[in-house]
PDB file of C-alpha atoms in Angstrom:
ATOM      1  CA  THR E 669     132.104  79.241 119.068  1.00  0.00           C
ATOM      2  CA  GLN E 670     130.767  82.589 120.193  1.00  0.00           C
ATOM      3  CA  LEU E 671     127.171  82.642 121.398  1.00  0.00           C
ATOM      4  CA  LEU E 672     124.881  85.532 122.212  1.00  0.00           C
ATOM      5  CA  GLU E 673     121.855  84.560 124.262  1.00  0.00           C
ATOM      6  CA  GLN E 674     118.904  86.912 124.371  1.00  0.00           C
ATOM      7  CA  SER E 675     116.178  86.932 126.963  1.00  0.00           C
ATOM      8  CA  PRO E 676     113.304  86.786 126.973  1.00  0.00           C
ATOM      9  CA  GLN E 677     112.662  84.908 123.716  1.00  0.00           C
ATOM     10  CA  PHE E 678     109.102  86.221 123.491  1.00  0.00           C
ATOM     11  CA  LEU E 679     107.436  89.196 125.124  1.00  0.00           C
ATOM     12  CA  SER E 680     103.828  90.332 124.805  1.00  0.00           C
ATOM     13  CA  ILE E 681     102.950  93.543 126.626  1.00  0.00           C
ATOM     14  CA  GLN E 682     100.313  96.252 126.663  1.00  0.00           C
ATOM     15  CA  GLU E 683     100.888  99.640 125.100  1.00  0.00           C
ATOM     16  CA  GLY E 684     102.466 102.018 127.633  1.00  0.00           C
ATOM     17  CA  GLU E 685     104.389  99.389 129.568  1.00  0.00           C
ATOM     18  CA  ASN E 686     108.162  99.353 129.980  1.00  0.00           C
ATOM     19  CA  LEU E 687     110.398  96.416 129.079  1.00  0.00           C
ATOM     20  CA  THR E 688     114.016  95.307 129.022  1.00  0.00           C
ATOM     21  CA  VAL E 689     115.679  92.838 126.671  1.00  0.00           C
ATOM     22  CA  TYR E 690     119.000  91.257 127.594  1.00  0.00           C
ATOM     23  CA  CYS E 691     121.849  90.030 125.419  1.00  0.00           C
ATOM     24  CA  ASN E 692     124.519  87.930 127.156  1.00  0.00           C
ATOM     25  CA  SER E 693     127.712  86.167 126.153  1.00  0.00           C
ATOM     26  CA  SER E 694     130.834  84.689 127.685  1.00  0.00           C
ATOM     27  CA  SER E 695     132.868  86.283 124.877  1.00  0.00           C
ATOM     28  CA  VAL E 696     134.178  89.818 124.614  1.00  0.00           C
ATOM     29  CA  PHE E 697     133.063  91.835 121.602  1.00  0.00           C
ATOM     30  CA  SER E 698     134.654  94.882 120.023  1.00  0.00           C
ATOM     31  CA  SER E 699     131.235  96.389 119.444  1.00  0.00           C
ATOM     32  CA  LEU E 700     127.605  95.479 119.747  1.00  0.00           C
ATOM     33  CA  GLN E 701     124.678  96.400 117.539  1.00  0.00           C
ATOM     34  CA  TRP E 702     120.943  96.227 118.071  1.00  0.00           C
ATOM     35  CA  TYR E 703     118.597  95.668 115.140  1.00  0.00           C
ATOM     36  CA  ARG E 704     114.822  95.548 114.767  1.00  0.00           C
ATOM     37  CA  GLN E 705     113.267  93.359 112.097  1.00  0.00           C
ATOM     38  CA  GLU E 706     109.689  93.282 110.893  1.00  0.00           C
ATOM     39  CA  PRO E 707     108.208  90.169 109.241  1.00  0.00           C
ATOM     40  CA  GLY E 708     109.438  89.642 105.680  1.00  0.00           C
ATOM     41  CA  GLU E 709     111.902  92.535 105.871  1.00  0.00           C
ATOM     42  CA  GLY E 710     115.600  92.874 106.579  1.00  0.00           C
ATOM     43  CA  PRO E 711     116.917  93.924 110.008  1.00  0.00           C
ATOM     44  CA  VAL E 712     117.245  97.676 110.524  1.00  0.00           C
ATOM     45  CA  LEU E 713     120.191  98.983 112.523  1.00  0.00           C
ATOM     46  CA  LEU E 714     119.116 100.842 115.680  1.00  0.00           C
ATOM     47  CA  VAL E 715     122.392 101.545 117.463  1.00  0.00           C
ATOM     48  CA  THR E 716     126.054 100.606 117.883  1.00  0.00           C
ATOM     49  CA  VAL E 717     127.830 100.621 121.250  1.00  0.00           C
ATOM     50  CA  VAL E 718     131.592 100.231 121.435  1.00  0.00           C
ATOM     51  CA  THR E 719     132.827 101.272 124.886  1.00  0.00           C
ATOM     52  CA  GLY E 720     132.334  99.207 128.037  1.00  0.00           C
ATOM     53  CA  GLY E 721     129.687 100.873 130.206  1.00  0.00           C
ATOM     54  CA  GLU E 722     128.425 103.011 127.333  1.00  0.00           C
ATOM     55  CA  VAL E 723     124.781 104.123 127.412  1.00  0.00           C
ATOM     56  CA  LYS E 724     122.988 105.432 124.331  1.00  0.00           C
ATOM     57  CA  LYS E 725     119.465 106.787 124.102  1.00  0.00           C
ATOM     58  CA  LEU E 726     117.295 106.834 121.014  1.00  0.00           C
ATOM     59  CA  LYS E 727     113.998 108.500 121.931  1.00  0.00           C
ATOM     60  CA  ARG E 728     112.224 105.919 124.139  1.00  0.00           C
ATOM     61  CA  LEU E 729     114.957 103.290 123.662  1.00  0.00           C
ATOM     62  CA  THR E 730     117.991 103.070 125.972  1.00  0.00           C
ATOM     63  CA  PHE E 731     120.913 100.807 125.120  1.00  0.00           C
ATOM     64  CA  GLN E 732     123.704  99.803 127.463  1.00  0.00           C
ATOM     65  CA  PHE E 733     126.955  97.941 126.841  1.00  0.00           C
ATOM     66  CA  GLY E 734     128.306  95.985 129.804  1.00  0.00           C
ATOM     67  CA  ASP E 735     131.538  97.100 131.460  1.00  0.00           C
ATOM     68  CA  ALA E 736     133.323  93.941 130.279  1.00  0.00           C
ATOM     69  CA  ARG E 737     131.829  94.221 126.759  1.00  0.00           C
ATOM     70  CA  LYS E 738     130.224  90.779 127.086  1.00  0.00           C
ATOM     71  CA  ASP E 739     126.599  91.806 127.488  1.00  0.00           C
ATOM     72  CA  SER E 740     124.099  94.481 126.584  1.00  0.00           C
ATOM     73  CA  SER E 741     120.553  95.533 127.350  1.00  0.00           C
ATOM     74  CA  LEU E 742     117.785  97.360 125.535  1.00  0.00           C
ATOM     75  CA  HIS E 743     115.165  99.179 127.582  1.00  0.00           C
ATOM     76  CA  ILE E 744     111.992 100.537 126.005  1.00  0.00           C
ATOM     77  CA  THR E 745     109.913 103.088 127.899  1.00  0.00           C
ATOM     78  CA  ALA E 746     106.185 103.388 127.247  1.00  0.00           C
ATOM     79  CA  ALA E 747     106.095 100.800 124.480  1.00  0.00           C
ATOM     80  CA  GLN E 748     103.970 101.500 121.411  1.00  0.00           C
ATOM     81  CA  PRO E 749     102.498  99.122 118.812  1.00  0.00           C
ATOM     82  CA  GLY E 750     105.103 100.402 116.338  1.00  0.00           C
ATOM     83  CA  ASP E 751     107.793  98.851 118.526  1.00  0.00           C
ATOM     84  CA  THR E 752     106.512  95.380 117.625  1.00  0.00           C
ATOM     85  CA  GLY E 753     109.132  93.242 115.901  1.00  0.00           C
ATOM     86  CA  LEU E 754     112.065  90.900 116.289  1.00  0.00           C
ATOM     87  CA  TYR E 755     114.925  92.500 118.207  1.00  0.00           C
ATOM     88  CA  LEU E 756     118.392  91.177 117.479  1.00  0.00           C
ATOM     89  CA  CYS E 757     121.668  91.980 119.161  1.00  0.00           C
ATOM     90  CA  ALA E 758     124.868  91.343 117.217  1.00  0.00           C
ATOM     91  CA  GLY E 759     128.447  91.278 118.443  1.00  0.00           C
ATOM     92  CA  GLY E 760     131.421  92.242 116.301  1.00  0.00           C
ATOM     93  CA  SER E 761     134.796  90.522 116.524  1.00  0.00           C
ATOM     94  CA  ARG E 762     137.581  89.169 114.339  1.00  0.00           C
ATOM     95  CA  ASP E 763     137.899  85.518 113.454  1.00  0.00           C
ATOM     96  CA  SER E 764     141.123  83.493 113.441  1.00  0.00           C
ATOM     97  CA  GLY E 765     141.901  84.794 109.956  1.00  0.00           C
ATOM     98  CA  GLY E 766     141.599  88.384 111.075  1.00  0.00           C
ATOM     99  CA  TYR E 767     138.346  88.976 109.216  1.00  0.00           C
ATOM    100  CA  GLN E 768     135.503  90.922 110.732  1.00  0.00           C
ATOM    101  CA  LYS E 769     132.714  88.659 111.878  1.00  0.00           C
ATOM    102  CA  VAL E 770     129.314  89.368 113.362  1.00  0.00           C
ATOM    103  CA  THR E 771     127.559  86.978 115.729  1.00  0.00           C
ATOM    104  CA  PHE E 772     123.814  87.431 115.998  1.00  0.00           C
ATOM    105  CA  GLY E 773     121.886  86.850 119.190  1.00  0.00           C
ATOM    106  CA  THR E 774     119.032  84.376 119.447  1.00  0.00           C
ATOM    107  CA  GLY E 775     116.414  87.118 119.051  1.00  0.00           C
ATOM    108  CA  THR E 776     113.546  88.528 121.111  1.00  0.00           C
ATOM    109  CA  LYS E 777     110.085  88.653 119.559  1.00  0.00           C
ATOM    110  CA  LEU E 778     108.191  91.651 120.976  1.00  0.00           C
ATOM    111  CA  GLN E 779     104.481  92.217 120.564  1.00  0.00           C
ATOM    112  CA  VAL E 780     102.930  95.438 121.854  1.00  0.00           C
ATOM    113  CA  ILE E 781      99.160  95.232 122.136  1.00  0.00           C
ATOM    114  CA  PRO E 782      97.174  98.460 121.655  1.00  0.00           C
TER     115      PRO E 782
ATOM    116  CA  ASP H 559     122.121 106.715  99.930  1.00  0.00           C
ATOM    117  CA  THR H 560     122.021 104.070 102.680  1.00  0.00           C
ATOM    118  CA  GLU H 561     120.028 101.526 100.736  1.00  0.00           C
ATOM    119  CA  VAL H 562     120.806  97.935  99.904  1.00  0.00           C
ATOM    120  CA  THR H 563     118.539  96.556  97.192  1.00  0.00           C
ATOM    121  CA  GLN H 564     117.731  92.920  96.498  1.00  0.00           C
ATOM    122  CA  THR H 565     115.959  91.257  93.608  1.00  0.00           C
ATOM    123  CA  PRO H 566     113.723  89.443  93.264  1.00  0.00           C
ATOM    124  CA  LYS H 567     111.521  90.036  96.305  1.00  0.00           C
ATOM    125  CA  HIS H 568     109.981  86.576  95.994  1.00  0.00           C
ATOM    126  CA  LEU H 569     111.197  83.481  94.152  1.00  0.00           C
ATOM    127  CA  VAL H 570     109.615  80.066  93.711  1.00  0.00           C
ATOM    128  CA  MET H 571     111.799  77.429  92.093  1.00  0.00           C
ATOM    129  CA  GLY H 572     111.799  73.707  91.521  1.00  0.00           C
ATOM    130  CA  MET H 573     114.581  71.433  92.712  1.00  0.00           C
ATOM    131  CA  THR H 574     116.029  71.155  89.182  1.00  0.00           C
ATOM    132  CA  ASN H 575     115.996  74.885  88.416  1.00  0.00           C
ATOM    133  CA  LYS H 576     118.900  77.320  88.284  1.00  0.00           C
ATOM    134  CA  LYS H 577     118.246  80.830  89.525  1.00  0.00           C
ATOM    135  CA  SER H 578     120.194  83.795  90.886  1.00  0.00           C
ATOM    136  CA  LEU H 579     119.622  86.315  93.643  1.00  0.00           C
ATOM    137  CA  LYS H 580     121.020  89.801  93.204  1.00  0.00           C
ATOM    138  CA  CYS H 581     122.141  92.441  95.672  1.00  0.00           C
ATOM    139  CA  GLU H 582     123.373  95.980  95.074  1.00  0.00           C
ATOM    140  CA  GLN H 583     124.705  98.764  97.282  1.00  0.00           C
ATOM    141  CA  HIS H 584     126.076 102.205  96.412  1.00  0.00           C
ATOM    142  CA  MET H 585     127.434 103.211  99.805  1.00  0.00           C
ATOM    143  CA  GLY H 586     131.031 102.393  98.903  1.00  0.00           C
ATOM    144  CA  HIS H 587     131.064  99.549 101.407  1.00  0.00           C
ATOM    145  CA  ARG H 588     133.836  97.026 100.889  1.00  0.00           C
ATOM    146  CA  ALA H 589     132.324  94.083 102.716  1.00  0.00           C
ATOM    147  CA  MET H 590     129.182  92.288 101.560  1.00  0.00           C
ATOM    148  CA  TYR H 591     127.372  89.371 103.124  1.00  0.00           C
ATOM    149  CA  TRP H 592     124.800  86.685 102.381  1.00  0.00           C
ATOM    150  CA  TYR H 593     122.629  85.402 105.212  1.00  0.00           C
ATOM    151  CA  LYS H 594     119.917  82.769 105.379  1.00  0.00           C
ATOM    152  CA  GLN H 595     117.074  83.285 107.822  1.00  0.00           C
ATOM    153  CA  LYS H 596     114.372  80.827 108.851  1.00  0.00           C
ATOM    154  CA  ALA H 597     111.146  82.018 110.435  1.00  0.00           C
ATOM    155  CA  LYS H 598     111.537  83.474 113.943  1.00  0.00           C
ATOM    156  CA  LYS H 599     115.276  82.705 113.961  1.00  0.00           C
ATOM    157  CA  PRO H 600     118.276  85.031 113.710  1.00  0.00           C
ATOM    158  CA  PRO H 601     120.121  85.354 110.392  1.00  0.00           C
ATOM    159  CA  GLU H 602     122.743  82.671 109.720  1.00  0.00           C
ATOM    160  CA  LEU H 603     125.883  83.825 107.964  1.00  0.00           C
ATOM    161  CA  MET H 604     126.612  82.086 104.650  1.00  0.00           C
ATOM    162  CA  PHE H 605     129.330  84.066 102.867  1.00  0.00           C
ATOM    163  CA  VAL H 606     131.400  87.207 103.334  1.00  0.00           C
ATOM    164  CA  TYR H 607     133.155  89.126 100.574  1.00  0.00           C
ATOM    165  CA  SER H 608     135.819  91.618 101.534  1.00  0.00           C
ATOM    166  CA  TYR H 609     137.228  93.855  98.798  1.00  0.00           C
ATOM    167  CA  GLU H 610     135.507  91.639  96.210  1.00  0.00           C
ATOM    168  CA  LYS H 611     137.220  88.472  97.467  1.00  0.00           C
ATOM    169  CA  LEU H 612     135.522  85.632  99.276  1.00  0.00           C
ATOM    170  CA  SER H 613     136.810  85.792 102.841  1.00  0.00           C
ATOM    171  CA  ILE H 614     134.361  83.598 104.737  1.00  0.00           C
ATOM    172  CA  ASN H 615     132.375  80.548 103.609  1.00  0.00           C
ATOM    173  CA  GLU H 616     130.459  79.077 106.528  1.00  0.00           C
ATOM    174  CA  SER H 617     130.576  75.524 105.135  1.00  0.00           C
ATOM    175  CA  VAL H 618     127.680  76.244 102.810  1.00  0.00           C
ATOM    176  CA  PRO H 619     126.656  73.425 100.407  1.00  0.00           C
ATOM    177  CA  SER H 620     127.963  73.831  96.855  1.00  0.00           C
ATOM    178  CA  ARG H 621     124.433  74.188  95.494  1.00  0.00           C
ATOM    179  CA  PHE H 622     124.835  77.811  96.668  1.00  0.00           C
ATOM    180  CA  SER H 623     127.484  79.678  94.686  1.00  0.00           C
ATOM    181  CA  PRO H 624     128.311  83.315  95.486  1.00  0.00           C
ATOM    182  CA  GLU H 625     129.782  85.808  93.082  1.00  0.00           C
ATOM    183  CA  CYS H 626     130.986  89.389  93.503  1.00  0.00           C
ATOM    184  CA  PRO H 627     131.345  90.964  90.019  1.00  0.00           C
ATOM    185  CA  ASN H 628     132.359  94.352  91.457  1.00  0.00           C
ATOM    186  CA  SER H 629     132.356  96.284  94.703  1.00  0.00           C
ATOM    187  CA  SER H 630     128.669  97.218  94.382  1.00  0.00           C
ATOM    188  CA  LEU H 631     127.166  93.912  93.312  1.00  0.00           C
ATOM    189  CA  LEU H 632     126.752  90.541  94.951  1.00  0.00           C
ATOM    190  CA  ASN H 633     125.042  87.525  93.432  1.00  0.00           C
ATOM    191  CA  LEU H 634     123.998  84.176  94.836  1.00  0.00           C
ATOM    192  CA  HIS H 635     123.586  81.437  92.239  1.00  0.00           C
ATOM    193  CA  LEU H 636     121.231  78.628  93.137  1.00  0.00           C
ATOM    194  CA  HIS H 637     121.161  75.142  91.623  1.00  0.00           C
ATOM    195  CA  ALA H 638     119.513  71.876  92.630  1.00  0.00           C
ATOM    196  CA  LEU H 639     118.143  73.262  95.869  1.00  0.00           C
ATOM    197  CA  GLN H 640     116.201  71.251  98.421  1.00  0.00           C
ATOM    198  CA  PRO H 641     112.852  72.176 100.033  1.00  0.00           C
ATOM    199  CA  GLU H 642     114.692  72.799 103.334  1.00  0.00           C
ATOM    200  CA  ASP H 643     116.564  75.634 101.595  1.00  0.00           C
ATOM    201  CA  SER H 644     113.336  77.640 101.573  1.00  0.00           C
ATOM    202  CA  ALA H 645     113.999  80.756 103.659  1.00  0.00           C
ATOM    203  CA  LEU H 646     114.500  84.523 103.583  1.00  0.00           C
ATOM    204  CA  TYR H 647     117.866  85.309 102.010  1.00  0.00           C
ATOM    205  CA  LEU H 648     119.369  88.563 103.193  1.00  0.00           C
ATOM    206  CA  CYS H 649     122.184  90.601 101.737  1.00  0.00           C
ATOM    207  CA  ALA H 650     124.097  93.117 103.840  1.00  0.00           C
ATOM    208  CA  SER H 651     127.023  95.468 103.456  1.00  0.00           C
ATOM    209  CA  SER H 652     129.348  97.174 105.893  1.00  0.00           C
ATOM    210  CA  GLN H 653     132.277  99.521 106.060  1.00  0.00           C
ATOM    211  CA  GLY H 654     134.322 100.708 108.971  1.00  0.00           C
ATOM    212  CA  THR H 655     135.528  99.606 112.301  1.00  0.00           C
ATOM    213  CA  TYR H 656     132.357  98.934 114.233  1.00  0.00           C
ATOM    214  CA  TYR H 657     130.828  96.051 112.290  1.00  0.00           C
ATOM    215  CA  GLU H 658     127.557  97.859 111.542  1.00  0.00           C
ATOM    216  CA  GLN H 659     125.702  96.145 108.758  1.00  0.00           C
ATOM    217  CA  TYR H 660     123.061  97.518 106.448  1.00  0.00           C
ATOM    218  CA  PHE H 661     120.584  94.944 105.228  1.00  0.00           C
ATOM    219  CA  GLY H 662     118.490  94.664 102.120  1.00  0.00           C
ATOM    220  CA  PRO H 663     114.808  93.714 102.298  1.00  0.00           C
ATOM    221  CA  GLY H 664     115.564  90.095 101.474  1.00  0.00           C
ATOM    222  CA  THR H 665     114.409  87.546  98.924  1.00  0.00           C
ATOM    223  CA  ARG H 666     111.741  85.101 100.088  1.00  0.00           C
ATOM    224  CA  LEU H 667     112.746  81.812  98.439  1.00  0.00           C
ATOM    225  CA  THR H 668     110.434  78.822  98.191  1.00  0.00           C
ATOM    226  CA  VAL H 669     111.778  75.535  96.797  1.00  0.00           C
ATOM    227  CA  THR H 670     109.083  73.128  95.597  1.00  0.00           C
TER     228      THR H 670
END
């Protein structure tokens, strides 16, 4: 069974602070996505990383895929209240039947206080 | 159009009722998914349809019955549910190599 552990589970910070969320596994993934979800809504795709060592930036958000494609991190600079939400990483792979499968991480609940 | 729609938004049903959840996408995606999500937890995969055929069933109880009438539509038929089945039910679709999924807003289901 593939597992993706995220840390921290919960994070409450003041507006303007920086933070990093980690997503770790012992399994190799073909790609890794990060999503943000607000209460009562579906997850919204933020980014996909596919190459080991890849770094992608989306405004104040920086995403990195580990060299071995087993882990990833999300760094937010100068957090804003609008960044509040549940952050989910998700790893893509193929199951024993050859079908695409996505494994979601355990989630990080971020609260940014004005 | 990158939207996945789900109806209804909210559903309250008794344990003897039969109801259906609907999902629609017009992005030409060939894979569609049903997930169940409890509060503050990640989504749990239930079913995957690939090219309108059921490809993955994650040992979901038979009181949940999926259906894919065509490449744009996905239904989840519900019958004799239990209170512990109350959750947010999410539909998603994907196409391509990199496993990116596009989610609908979900149906908040309450079983009384």
